Amino acid sequence: MLLGTNLKYAKAYNFRIVLETIRRFGPISRAEVARRTELTAQTVSNITRELLDMGLIYEAERLRDGRGAPSIQLAINPDGAYSIGLDLDRDHLTALLVDFAGQIRHRIHQTLDGALPPDKAMDLLARTAETLLQETGLPREKVWGVGVGIPGPLDVSEDGHVTNVANPKAFPGWHRVPVVEILERRLELPVFLENNATAAAIGERWYGAGQHIATFFYVFFSEGLGGGLIFNGQPYDGHSGNAGELGYCYLPPEVLTAEDLTVFKKPHLGILFNVPRLYRRLEAAGHTAQSLEDLEQLFLDRNPVLLDWLHTGLEHLAPIILAVEYILDPEAIFFGGRLPEPIMTYIIEWLTQRLAELRIEEKPPVRLLPGTAGVDAAALGLATLPLYIQLAPGLHVLLKTGDGENAAPRRTSGAAR
């Protein structure tokens, strides 16, 4: 379907463009906003007045720029909006409450011993979100929503309804659980469901080093391996909502052990980066490891089991990264997630050297960069989701969908519902 636009949708888009300009380049004057956006001074004045009324921006100090009266500078108000991110996996739940400037106001982390059944997981997610609110004393109406990352992959129906399609062996009972409906009913807040890797990429785009990079790929390490894609400044989910899932790329069965083939449904690249599998190998070799801190120490000690695990995985990951380079031609590839910083640095250095050996000479290299959020990359990205979806500029805002969701936020006191 080809969709047009009208003045209402253009206004919503301009609203987001002005806010994004202030967010990325502020403190900034109205005149500079008009110059950067190529909107009229009157349009910028009207939109900034609305943003001030909503509390999303504030007037900072005056700045003298040449002759004439000093210009009033506009900046994002960190207290203008808040959101929550809940990153759930088999081994952990990380929950963040962030403000509009991307600062973490409160963090809760809990180690888990395997996948929780859906009912217990929903209880834990709801209870943890409530704890974030209670311990910060933040009014619920100031929270724009909750971003949730759960066992995937995800399934997006034709009407946009999103459910998870978890591996039944790894996550018993999780197939097509209506997470959004359950949590929205429990929390009385908008809930946004996303693949953890895509959420991490969105967080990098919104708050991290990806702010000024229009197209990049994000390689995400958690219990396994995932990926997210930002294309022309926007997250690209693909037809089924699972674009970037490089962890499911084919892996020859002979790379795996007989035990691996009984545990995992089909051979795939993510198995080589499965952290519980690494813990089992370390234990069998007489090395104790149960946390990221343990892995970091073993890496610093150059433990041979850990290094063999790492090198085997990277050798099979390298050609996939090269394919990402050739097919997508991104400006950069980020590496982030739940691996200790020294290991992440080593991964980037190792791949930089290996890709130089594999890449044809005519192909300019793509920058390999560390993610900026560390082990909380997914949680921060998920906390970014409610603000990003409701406030970030995108071409979809200009399209006439008939549901009214593309307009500027309707409530000026806090959450957009």
Tab-separated table of C-alpha atoms in Angstrom:
chain	number	residue	atom	x	y	z
A	1	MET	CA	0.000	0.000	0.000
A	2	LEU	CA	1.206	3.505	-0.858
A	3	LEU	CA	0.433	5.940	1.941
A	4	GLY	CA	0.255	9.697	1.670
A	5	THR	CA	0.464	12.409	4.275
A	6	ASN	CA	-1.315	15.586	5.290
A	7	LEU	CA	-0.698	18.609	7.494
A	8	LYS	CA	-1.523	16.713	10.707
A	9	TYR	CA	1.192	14.132	10.127
A	10	ALA	CA	3.693	16.732	8.937
A	11	LYS	CA	3.116	18.634	12.187
A	12	ALA	CA	3.765	15.499	14.231
A	13	TYR	CA	6.963	14.878	12.290
A	14	ASN	CA	8.163	18.468	12.738
A	15	PHE	CA	7.455	18.187	16.466
A	16	ARG	CA	9.764	15.197	16.721
A	17	ILE	CA	12.428	16.736	14.469
A	18	VAL	CA	12.657	19.862	16.617
A	19	LEU	CA	12.821	17.818	19.823
A	20	GLU	CA	15.487	15.528	18.363
A	21	THR	CA	17.562	18.510	17.256
A	22	ILE	CA	17.475	19.975	20.767
A	23	ARG	CA	18.236	16.567	22.278
A	24	ARG	CA	21.264	15.926	20.080
A	25	PHE	CA	22.735	19.419	19.740
A	26	GLY	CA	21.498	21.303	22.795
A	27	PRO	CA	21.938	23.682	24.455
A	28	ILE	CA	20.879	25.350	21.223
A	29	SER	CA	19.070	28.533	20.230
A	30	ARG	CA	15.761	28.640	18.390
A	31	ALA	CA	17.502	30.266	15.452
A	32	GLU	CA	20.013	27.423	15.260
A	33	VAL	CA	17.186	24.865	15.484
A	34	ALA	CA	15.487	26.600	12.548
A	35	ARG	CA	18.747	26.587	10.588
A	36	ARG	CA	19.406	22.895	11.192
A	37	THR	CA	15.839	21.761	10.498
A	38	GLU	CA	15.093	24.269	7.698
A	39	LEU	CA	11.779	25.070	9.393
A	40	THR	CA	10.489	28.616	9.707
A	41	ALA	CA	11.244	30.592	12.819
A	42	GLN	CA	7.521	30.730	13.593
A	43	THR	CA	7.142	26.949	13.332
A	44	VAL	CA	10.128	26.396	15.620
A	45	SER	CA	8.761	28.941	18.088
A	46	ASN	CA	5.356	27.232	18.198
A	47	ILE	CA	6.841	23.768	18.681
A	48	THR	CA	9.332	24.827	21.341
A	49	ARG	CA	6.531	26.551	23.242
A	50	GLU	CA	4.634	23.246	23.245
A	51	LEU	CA	7.749	21.360	24.355
A	52	LEU	CA	8.285	23.838	27.186
A	53	ASP	CA	4.665	23.419	28.290
A	54	MET	CA	5.144	19.651	28.319
A	55	GLY	CA	8.294	19.976	30.410
A	56	LEU	CA	10.398	18.062	27.872
A	57	ILE	CA	12.810	20.979	27.397
A	58	TYR	CA	13.828	24.027	29.403
A	59	GLU	CA	15.420	27.396	28.723
A	60	ALA	CA	19.056	27.240	29.741
A	61	GLU	CA	21.570	30.085	29.976
A	62	ARG	CA	21.705	32.903	27.429
A	63	LEU	CA	24.583	32.798	24.951
A	64	ARG	CA	26.095	35.896	23.354
A	65	ASP	CA	26.913	35.232	19.711
A	66	GLY	CA	28.273	38.367	18.079
A	67	ARG	CA	26.287	41.557	18.281
A	68	GLY	CA	22.772	41.905	19.618
A	69	ALA	CA	20.995	40.480	22.621
A	70	PRO	CA	22.184	37.084	23.922
A	71	SER	CA	20.090	34.184	22.549
A	72	ILE	CA	18.156	31.885	24.855
A	73	GLN	CA	19.497	28.345	24.763
A	74	LEU	CA	17.170	25.338	24.800
A	75	ALA	CA	18.096	21.996	26.357
A	76	ILE	CA	16.497	18.657	27.148
A	77	ASN	CA	14.942	18.453	30.607
A	78	PRO	CA	16.179	15.161	32.133
A	79	ASP	CA	13.168	15.151	34.467
A	80	GLY	CA	10.725	15.704	31.621
A	81	ALA	CA	10.162	11.996	30.987
A	82	TYR	CA	11.194	8.640	32.411
A	83	SER	CA	11.004	5.065	31.211
A	84	ILE	CA	11.764	1.556	32.443
A	85	GLY	CA	13.718	-1.252	30.792
A	86	LEU	CA	13.356	-4.911	31.797
A	87	ASP	CA	15.930	-7.282	30.290
A	88	LEU	CA	15.017	-10.898	31.072
A	89	ASP	CA	17.001	-13.958	30.066
A	90	ARG	CA	17.677	-17.416	31.474
A	91	ASP	CA	20.474	-16.205	33.722
A	92	HIS	CA	19.439	-12.710	34.790
A	93	LEU	CA	16.949	-9.894	35.064
A	94	THR	CA	18.351	-6.387	34.743
A	95	ALA	CA	15.942	-3.501	35.308
A	96	LEU	CA	16.722	0.171	34.747
A	97	LEU	CA	14.811	3.376	35.294
A	98	VAL	CA	16.219	6.134	33.074
A	99	ASP	CA	15.451	9.802	32.604
A	100	PHE	CA	15.023	11.692	29.328
A	101	ALA	CA	18.764	12.387	29.128
A	102	GLY	CA	19.529	8.660	29.278
A	103	GLN	CA	20.907	8.779	32.809
A	104	ILE	CA	20.274	5.662	34.889
A	105	ARG	CA	18.357	6.764	37.981
A	106	HIS	CA	17.978	3.299	39.486
A	107	ARG	CA	19.185	-0.217	38.691
A	108	ILE	CA	18.093	-3.635	39.933
A	109	HIS	CA	19.956	-6.777	38.904
A	110	GLN	CA	19.035	-10.320	39.854
A	111	THR	CA	20.846	-13.518	38.932
A	112	LEU	CA	18.567	-16.349	37.805
A	113	ASP	CA	19.236	-20.059	37.690
A	114	GLY	CA	17.632	-21.025	34.393
A	115	ALA	CA	14.474	-19.937	32.589
A	116	LEU	CA	11.492	-19.021	34.750
A	117	PRO	CA	8.048	-20.274	33.746
A	118	PRO	CA	5.913	-17.485	32.239
A	119	ASP	CA	3.670	-16.934	35.283
A	120	LYS	CA	6.624	-16.515	37.648
A	121	ALA	CA	8.454	-14.372	35.106
A	122	MET	CA	5.461	-12.030	34.754
A	123	ASP	CA	5.260	-11.730	38.547
A	124	LEU	CA	8.979	-10.922	38.734
A	125	LEU	CA	8.841	-8.356	35.920
A	126	ALA	CA	5.811	-6.564	37.369
A	127	ARG	CA	7.179	-6.628	40.911
A	128	THR	CA	10.576	-5.311	39.800
A	129	ALA	CA	9.041	-2.432	37.827
A	130	GLU	CA	6.962	-1.474	40.860
A	131	THR	CA	10.084	-1.593	43.035
A	132	LEU	CA	11.882	0.816	40.698
A	133	LEU	CA	9.016	3.277	41.083
A	134	GLN	CA	8.725	2.870	44.833
A	135	GLU	CA	12.440	3.155	45.589
A	136	THR	CA	12.821	6.306	43.476
A	137	GLY	CA	9.522	7.846	44.595
A	138	LEU	CA	8.720	8.602	40.964
A	139	PRO	CA	5.042	9.294	40.143
A	140	ARG	CA	3.648	6.743	37.693
A	141	GLU	CA	2.324	9.510	35.429
A	142	LYS	CA	5.893	10.650	34.697
A	143	VAL	CA	6.759	7.260	33.181
A	144	TRP	CA	6.178	7.008	29.437
A	145	GLY	CA	6.278	3.247	29.364
A	146	VAL	CA	8.131	-0.002	29.950
A	147	GLY	CA	10.390	-1.705	27.420
A	148	VAL	CA	10.587	-5.474	27.837
A	149	GLY	CA	13.037	-7.920	26.327
A	150	ILE	CA	12.177	-11.595	26.734
A	151	PRO	CA	13.229	-14.934	25.256
A	152	GLY	CA	12.760	-14.775	21.505
A	153	PRO	CA	12.608	-14.833	18.605
A	154	LEU	CA	9.524	-12.665	18.150
A	155	ASP	CA	6.514	-13.108	15.917
A	156	VAL	CA	4.743	-10.078	14.447
A	157	SER	CA	1.229	-10.726	13.106
A	158	GLU	CA	-0.350	-8.805	10.229
A	159	ASP	CA	-2.134	-6.490	12.669
A	160	GLY	CA	1.154	-5.635	14.416
A	161	HIS	CA	0.523	-7.836	17.464
A	162	VAL	CA	3.843	-9.093	18.847
A	163	THR	CA	4.393	-12.326	20.748
A	164	ASN	CA	7.467	-14.404	21.491
A	165	VAL	CA	8.273	-17.731	19.858
A	166	ALA	CA	10.789	-19.105	22.331
A	167	ASN	CA	12.781	-22.291	21.957
A	168	PRO	CA	10.562	-24.812	23.825
A	169	LYS	CA	13.605	-26.739	25.071
A	170	ALA	CA	15.364	-23.691	26.500
A	171	PHE	CA	12.190	-21.899	27.646
A	172	PRO	CA	9.433	-24.411	28.456
A	173	GLY	CA	5.940	-22.938	28.310
A	174	TRP	CA	7.005	-19.630	26.736
A	175	HIS	CA	5.538	-20.121	23.270
A	176	ARG	CA	3.355	-17.110	22.296
A	177	VAL	CA	2.877	-15.704	25.791
A	178	PRO	CA	0.886	-12.391	25.580
A	179	VAL	CA	3.514	-10.469	27.533
A	180	VAL	CA	2.338	-6.990	26.543
A	181	GLU	CA	-1.285	-7.587	27.539
A	182	ILE	CA	-0.328	-9.183	30.870
A	183	LEU	CA	2.120	-6.474	31.921
A	184	GLU	CA	0.006	-3.553	30.742
A	185	ARG	CA	-2.820	-4.884	32.878
A	186	ARG	CA	-0.524	-5.357	35.876
A	187	LEU	CA	1.440	-2.113	35.612
A	188	GLU	CA	-1.142	0.219	34.054
A	189	LEU	CA	1.606	1.583	31.807
A	190	PRO	CA	2.309	1.235	28.062
A	191	VAL	CA	4.496	-1.822	27.427
A	192	PHE	CA	6.759	-2.245	24.391
A	193	LEU	CA	8.173	-5.657	23.483
A	194	GLU	CA	11.415	-5.961	21.524
A	195	ASN	CA	14.215	-8.315	20.639
A	196	ASN	CA	17.070	-7.616	23.093
A	197	ALA	CA	19.660	-7.134	20.361
A	198	THR	CA	17.521	-4.663	18.422
A	199	ALA	CA	16.798	-2.830	21.669
A	200	ALA	CA	20.547	-2.541	22.336
A	201	ALA	CA	21.008	-1.104	18.840
A	202	ILE	CA	18.227	1.436	19.466
A	203	GLY	CA	19.873	2.453	22.735
A	204	GLU	CA	23.188	2.941	20.933
A	205	ARG	CA	21.443	5.081	18.308
A	206	TRP	CA	19.499	7.183	20.823
A	207	TYR	CA	22.097	7.732	23.553
A	208	GLY	CA	25.418	6.215	22.467
A	209	ALA	CA	28.094	6.513	19.818
A	210	GLY	CA	25.516	5.701	17.128
A	211	GLN	CA	23.812	9.090	17.440
A	212	HIS	CA	25.753	10.376	14.459
A	213	ILE	CA	25.964	7.102	12.511
A	214	ALA	CA	22.981	6.543	10.218
A	215	THR	CA	23.521	2.878	9.331
A	216	PHE	CA	25.178	0.363	11.616
A	217	PHE	CA	24.910	-3.237	12.757
A	218	TYR	CA	24.998	-4.246	16.418
A	219	VAL	CA	26.448	-7.628	17.423
A	220	PHE	CA	24.914	-8.525	20.769
A	221	PHE	CA	26.340	-11.047	23.237
A	222	SER	CA	24.060	-12.348	25.978
A	223	GLU	CA	23.529	-15.987	26.866
A	224	GLY	CA	24.120	-16.535	23.181
A	225	LEU	CA	24.488	-14.307	20.123
A	226	GLY	CA	22.142	-11.853	18.434
A	227	GLY	CA	22.173	-8.814	16.221
A	228	GLY	CA	20.298	-5.604	15.523
A	229	LEU	CA	20.259	-3.269	12.531
A	230	ILE	CA	19.883	0.502	12.338
A	231	PHE	CA	19.257	1.459	8.717
A	232	ASN	CA	19.193	5.116	7.635
A	233	GLY	CA	18.725	6.176	11.242
A	234	GLN	CA	15.831	3.804	11.985
A	235	PRO	CA	15.706	0.317	13.502
A	236	TYR	CA	14.989	-2.295	10.858
A	237	ASP	CA	13.045	-5.256	12.238
A	238	GLY	CA	12.397	-7.120	9.010
A	239	HIS	CA	9.228	-8.919	7.939
A	240	SER	CA	8.875	-11.072	11.068
A	241	GLY	CA	10.541	-8.711	13.550
A	242	ASN	CA	13.777	-10.713	13.697
A	243	ALA	CA	16.186	-8.976	11.325
A	244	GLY	CA	19.793	-9.291	12.401
A	245	GLU	CA	19.473	-12.688	14.112
A	246	LEU	CA	22.945	-13.817	13.099
A	247	GLY	CA	23.030	-16.275	15.992
A	248	TYR	CA	20.734	-18.555	13.980
A	249	CYS	CA	23.090	-18.714	10.985
A	250	TYR	CA	23.933	-22.238	9.917
A	251	LEU	CA	26.748	-24.074	11.652
A	252	PRO	CA	28.165	-27.401	10.381
A	253	PRO	CA	27.163	-30.169	12.841
A	254	GLU	CA	30.709	-31.512	13.014
A	255	VAL	CA	31.780	-28.354	14.877
A	256	LEU	CA	29.616	-29.421	17.830
A	257	THR	CA	29.826	-32.283	20.285
A	258	ALA	CA	27.257	-35.050	20.611
A	259	GLU	CA	26.128	-33.414	23.876
A	260	ASP	CA	25.576	-30.099	22.063
A	261	LEU	CA	23.396	-31.775	19.474
A	262	THR	CA	21.173	-33.264	22.161
A	263	VAL	CA	20.783	-29.942	23.995
A	264	PHE	CA	20.185	-27.663	21.002
A	265	LYS	CA	17.478	-28.198	18.407
A	266	LYS	CA	19.538	-27.422	15.299
A	267	PRO	CA	23.198	-26.485	14.815
A	268	HIS	CA	23.561	-22.679	14.670
A	269	LEU	CA	26.258	-20.095	15.265
A	270	GLY	CA	24.873	-18.876	18.589
A	271	ILE	CA	25.679	-22.222	20.230
A	272	LEU	CA	29.380	-21.381	20.011
A	273	PHE	CA	28.792	-18.278	22.144
A	274	ASN	CA	26.432	-19.917	24.615
A	275	VAL	CA	27.726	-18.919	28.061
A	276	PRO	CA	26.179	-21.826	30.060
A	277	ARG	CA	27.879	-24.173	27.594
A	278	LEU	CA	31.170	-22.424	28.376
A	279	TYR	CA	30.565	-22.798	32.128
A	280	ARG	CA	30.044	-26.540	31.644
A	281	ARG	CA	33.288	-26.853	29.688
A	282	LEU	CA	35.194	-24.911	32.319
A	283	GLU	CA	33.748	-27.041	35.124
A	284	ALA	CA	34.660	-30.242	33.297
A	285	ALA	CA	38.241	-28.939	33.076
A	286	GLY	CA	38.324	-28.140	36.802
A	287	HIS	CA	37.769	-24.379	36.592
A	288	THR	CA	34.989	-22.679	38.539
A	289	ALA	CA	33.087	-19.925	36.751
A	290	GLN	CA	29.593	-18.724	37.553
A	291	SER	CA	29.642	-15.019	36.762
A	292	LEU	CA	30.962	-12.405	34.354
A	293	GLU	CA	33.554	-11.450	36.966
A	294	ASP	CA	34.801	-15.051	36.973
A	295	LEU	CA	35.062	-15.008	33.172
A	296	GLU	CA	37.003	-11.752	33.235
A	297	GLN	CA	39.552	-13.167	35.668
A	298	LEU	CA	39.923	-16.372	33.650
A	299	PHE	CA	40.490	-14.283	30.525
A	300	LEU	CA	43.120	-12.146	32.252
A	301	ASP	CA	44.778	-15.403	33.352
A	302	ARG	CA	44.634	-16.574	29.722
A	303	ASN	CA	42.711	-19.711	30.626
A	304	PRO	CA	43.101	-22.159	27.686
A	305	VAL	CA	39.509	-23.449	27.832
A	306	LEU	CA	38.094	-19.933	27.669
A	307	LEU	CA	40.459	-18.888	24.881
A	308	ASP	CA	39.628	-22.004	22.851
A	309	TRP	CA	35.882	-21.264	23.281
A	310	LEU	CA	36.458	-17.695	22.176
A	311	HIS	CA	38.654	-18.460	19.169
A	312	THR	CA	36.372	-21.224	17.874
A	313	GLY	CA	33.382	-18.919	18.003
A	314	LEU	CA	35.197	-15.972	16.427
A	315	GLU	CA	36.560	-18.078	13.584
A	316	HIS	CA	32.993	-18.943	12.582
A	317	LEU	CA	31.674	-15.459	13.330
A	318	ALA	CA	34.230	-13.670	11.131
A	319	PRO	CA	32.747	-14.710	7.734
A	320	ILE	CA	29.262	-13.760	8.963
A	321	ILE	CA	30.523	-10.302	9.925
A	322	LEU	CA	32.154	-10.049	6.516
A	323	ALA	CA	28.812	-10.916	4.914
A	324	VAL	CA	27.171	-8.158	6.963
A	325	GLU	CA	29.793	-5.765	5.575
A	326	TYR	CA	29.209	-6.791	1.968
A	327	ILE	CA	25.422	-7.069	2.030
A	328	LEU	CA	24.485	-4.087	4.230
A	329	ASP	CA	27.521	-1.830	3.769
A	330	PRO	CA	27.140	-0.264	7.239
A	331	GLU	CA	29.247	2.650	8.407
A	332	ALA	CA	30.145	0.775	11.585
A	333	ILE	CA	29.577	-2.480	13.438
A	334	PHE	CA	29.151	-2.257	17.214
A	335	PHE	CA	29.914	-5.054	19.650
A	336	GLY	CA	28.193	-5.043	23.018
A	337	GLY	CA	26.253	-6.994	25.589
A	338	ARG	CA	26.953	-9.224	28.535
A	339	LEU	CA	30.639	-10.012	28.183
A	340	PRO	CA	33.376	-8.390	30.300
A	341	GLU	CA	35.029	-5.340	28.751
A	342	PRO	CA	38.489	-6.958	28.306
A	343	ILE	CA	36.914	-9.840	26.381
A	344	MET	CA	34.884	-7.425	24.228
A	345	THR	CA	38.034	-5.438	23.442
A	346	TYR	CA	39.843	-8.639	22.487
A	347	ILE	CA	36.954	-9.686	20.214
A	348	ILE	CA	37.138	-6.393	18.314
A	349	GLU	CA	40.927	-6.568	17.966
A	350	TRP	CA	40.835	-10.212	16.858
A	351	LEU	CA	38.098	-9.626	14.286
A	352	THR	CA	39.773	-6.481	12.956
A	353	GLN	CA	42.864	-8.516	12.132
A	354	ARG	CA	40.968	-11.544	10.802
A	355	LEU	CA	38.636	-9.516	8.598
A	356	ALA	CA	41.620	-7.713	7.090
A	357	GLU	CA	42.879	-11.137	5.986
A	358	LEU	CA	39.505	-12.192	4.544
A	359	ARG	CA	38.350	-8.939	2.969
A	360	ILE	CA	39.086	-8.272	-0.697
A	361	GLU	CA	41.569	-5.441	-1.124
A	362	GLU	CA	39.106	-3.218	-2.991
A	363	LYS	CA	36.630	-3.189	-0.100
A	364	PRO	CA	37.210	-0.348	2.396
A	365	PRO	CA	37.090	-1.638	5.981
A	366	VAL	CA	34.114	-1.025	8.236
A	367	ARG	CA	34.804	0.425	11.673
A	368	LEU	CA	34.413	-2.100	14.497
A	369	LEU	CA	33.419	-0.233	17.654
A	370	PRO	CA	32.614	-1.141	21.276
A	371	GLY	CA	29.077	-0.481	22.473
A	372	THR	CA	28.873	2.314	25.008
A	373	ALA	CA	26.439	0.785	27.531
A	374	GLY	CA	28.557	-2.175	28.681
A	375	VAL	CA	26.776	-5.165	30.178
A	376	ASP	CA	23.548	-3.139	30.541
A	377	ALA	CA	23.253	-2.561	26.781
A	378	ALA	CA	19.985	-4.473	26.409
A	379	ALA	CA	18.388	-3.025	29.533
A	380	LEU	CA	19.282	0.539	28.516
A	381	GLY	CA	18.022	-0.087	25.002
A	382	LEU	CA	14.761	-1.467	26.356
A	383	ALA	CA	14.375	1.558	28.633
A	384	THR	CA	14.928	3.707	25.549
A	385	LEU	CA	12.090	2.034	23.632
A	386	PRO	CA	9.075	3.931	25.065
A	387	LEU	CA	10.745	7.301	24.524
A	388	TYR	CA	12.140	6.350	21.127
A	389	ILE	CA	8.874	5.014	19.758
A	390	GLN	CA	6.828	7.959	20.989
A	391	LEU	CA	9.301	10.776	20.340
A	392	ALA	CA	11.946	9.862	17.740
A	393	PRO	CA	11.500	11.209	14.194
A	394	GLY	CA	10.929	8.642	11.472
A	395	LEU	CA	9.305	8.513	8.075
A	396	HIS	CA	6.525	6.341	9.515
A	397	VAL	CA	5.341	9.422	11.406
A	398	LEU	CA	4.488	11.070	8.085
A	399	LEU	CA	2.318	8.190	6.886
A	400	LYS	CA	-1.462	8.210	7.194
A	401	THR	CA	-2.277	5.095	9.210
A	402	GLY	CA	-5.738	6.153	10.327
A	403	ASP	CA	-5.095	5.242	13.955
A	404	GLY	CA	-3.975	8.614	15.213
A	405	GLU	CA	-0.848	7.175	16.793
A	406	ASN	CA	1.499	9.307	14.708
A	407	ALA	CA	0.480	12.572	16.316
A	408	ALA	CA	2.539	14.354	18.958
A	409	PRO	CA	2.002	13.002	22.486
A	410	ARG	CA	-1.494	13.941	23.624
A	411	ARG	CA	-0.821	14.322	27.356
A	412	THR	CA	1.262	17.224	28.590
A	413	SER	CA	1.589	16.077	32.209
A	414	GLY	CA	3.666	12.972	31.576
A	415	ALA	CA	2.972	9.632	29.980
A	416	ALA	CA	1.574	9.281	26.508
A	417	ARG	CA	-1.053	6.559	26.488
